[in-house]
């Protein structure tokens, strides 16, 4: 069967993999170290080129395009996410076609194993986008059913099982945020996140936010007119008190300072409590990316973008870029749907599954490969302080007006003059003295600095909508 993709860089990659295949499967114990070095060099160069290229594409993505993601049919013009998305699709197609193009089941098993190792290299270097693309390419079109997994080394099978579990968690919207954070703590490396599941999280969070925002705005329409009515009433009373020079009676002062003020505060409290219960705590932020629903997603993206953009990126290998360009061009110009046609191509070309026995030293080569390392994160434990968040809340002057009204009422506190007549009285042993002169005494108490009677504004604090700082 002819090559699925017949182009220069694609053919060169097949030649390079075929050369490694014969060196690995035909080597003896004396050549093991040199052969291991060749395999290690191939994986290091290939994975490093993929990671560098993917990091460049990720750094070109605008963060707001992820947070406020819109599908292609809902946006206008160029979009910064498209090149990274196209790269992932191209890499996935390249993996599938290179493996499916091998009619020899033994060579097919070797190709499959090499891409398991390549996936592991990208994964351990923190490039979750490339690792995910290779992982999907290995799983797509029932490709695993056409590979004799018994002829793959035990080390590679273990790596496949580990990566399969971890990448499944990373790419599941239910666990993706936790998996990204756990992997970051585990490797302590700069991550290139897998954006597809994060975008699904964004879509769900945005839907919840939009619903809560609409609910908050609807509640505001109900409550704000009532609050403004109270504001107008207190403004009117304050204007009257400014020109009121009359002397209040003690009873009227007591009513205004206790009953009237308390009633106003009670009405404010009921309206604000109703609004607060509708929104919950801490409420709905004015901007989605600062809302509590988007908090974990935005924090993860902020760290990933910041850490990747601080790195100096080495240029990727030109051969790898040429290979990706050829696969992308093939996908673009293919007359039909390559995704559907690949099922038939895989079934036709890979009908033989049983591979030949491998050399007893082949597994030793895979066991001798070093675990790759990514770029370490400096001070990864330190998290930035959250920004001040502005929440949707009613516009009202109630608290300020309450204080002004309290001061105005206090200014009308009556000056109390208390006269206590003593008069004629019987005091102990004087009661038996007749014709004793009466004791007439007038005691005048003038209290010019009398304090308010048992009233403290702090006792009537209004539970306003809280605005965290």
CSV table of C-alpha atoms in Angstrom, one decimal, residues 2 22 31 45 51 100 108-109 120 125 130 138 178 197 213 244 246-247 285 298 310 324 390 393-394 403 427 454:
chain,number,residue,atom,x,y,z
A,2,UNK,CA,1.4,3.5,-0.9
A,22,UNK,CA,16.4,-2.2,12.5
A,31,UNK,CA,25.7,-2.4,20.9
A,45,UNK,CA,15.3,16.2,19.8
A,51,UNK,CA,7.6,21.5,23.2
A,100,UNK,CA,-1.3,3.1,10.3
A,108,UNK,CA,3.9,-1.0,13.5
A,109,UNK,CA,4.4,-2.2,17.1
A,120,UNK,CA,5.8,10.4,27.8
A,125,UNK,CA,8.3,18.2,30.2
A,130,UNK,CA,1.5,17.9,22.6
A,138,UNK,CA,-2.6,6.5,19.6
A,178,UNK,CA,-7.4,19.5,39.9
A,197,UNK,CA,-11.0,20.8,28.6
A,213,UNK,CA,-25.8,38.1,36.5
A,244,UNK,CA,-36.4,73.6,61.7
A,246,UNK,CA,-38.4,74.6,66.8
A,247,UNK,CA,-37.9,73.1,70.2
A,285,UNK,CA,-18.6,40.2,40.1
A,298,UNK,CA,-8.2,32.2,35.7
A,310,UNK,CA,9.2,34.4,31.0
A,324,UNK,CA,3.9,19.3,10.6
A,390,UNK,CA,-16.1,44.8,42.4
A,393,UNK,CA,-24.8,45.7,44.1
A,394,UNK,CA,-27.6,48.3,44.5
A,403,UNK,CA,-25.7,59.0,59.9
A,427,UNK,CA,-38.0,63.8,108.5
A,454,UNK,CA,-29.9,54.6,75.7
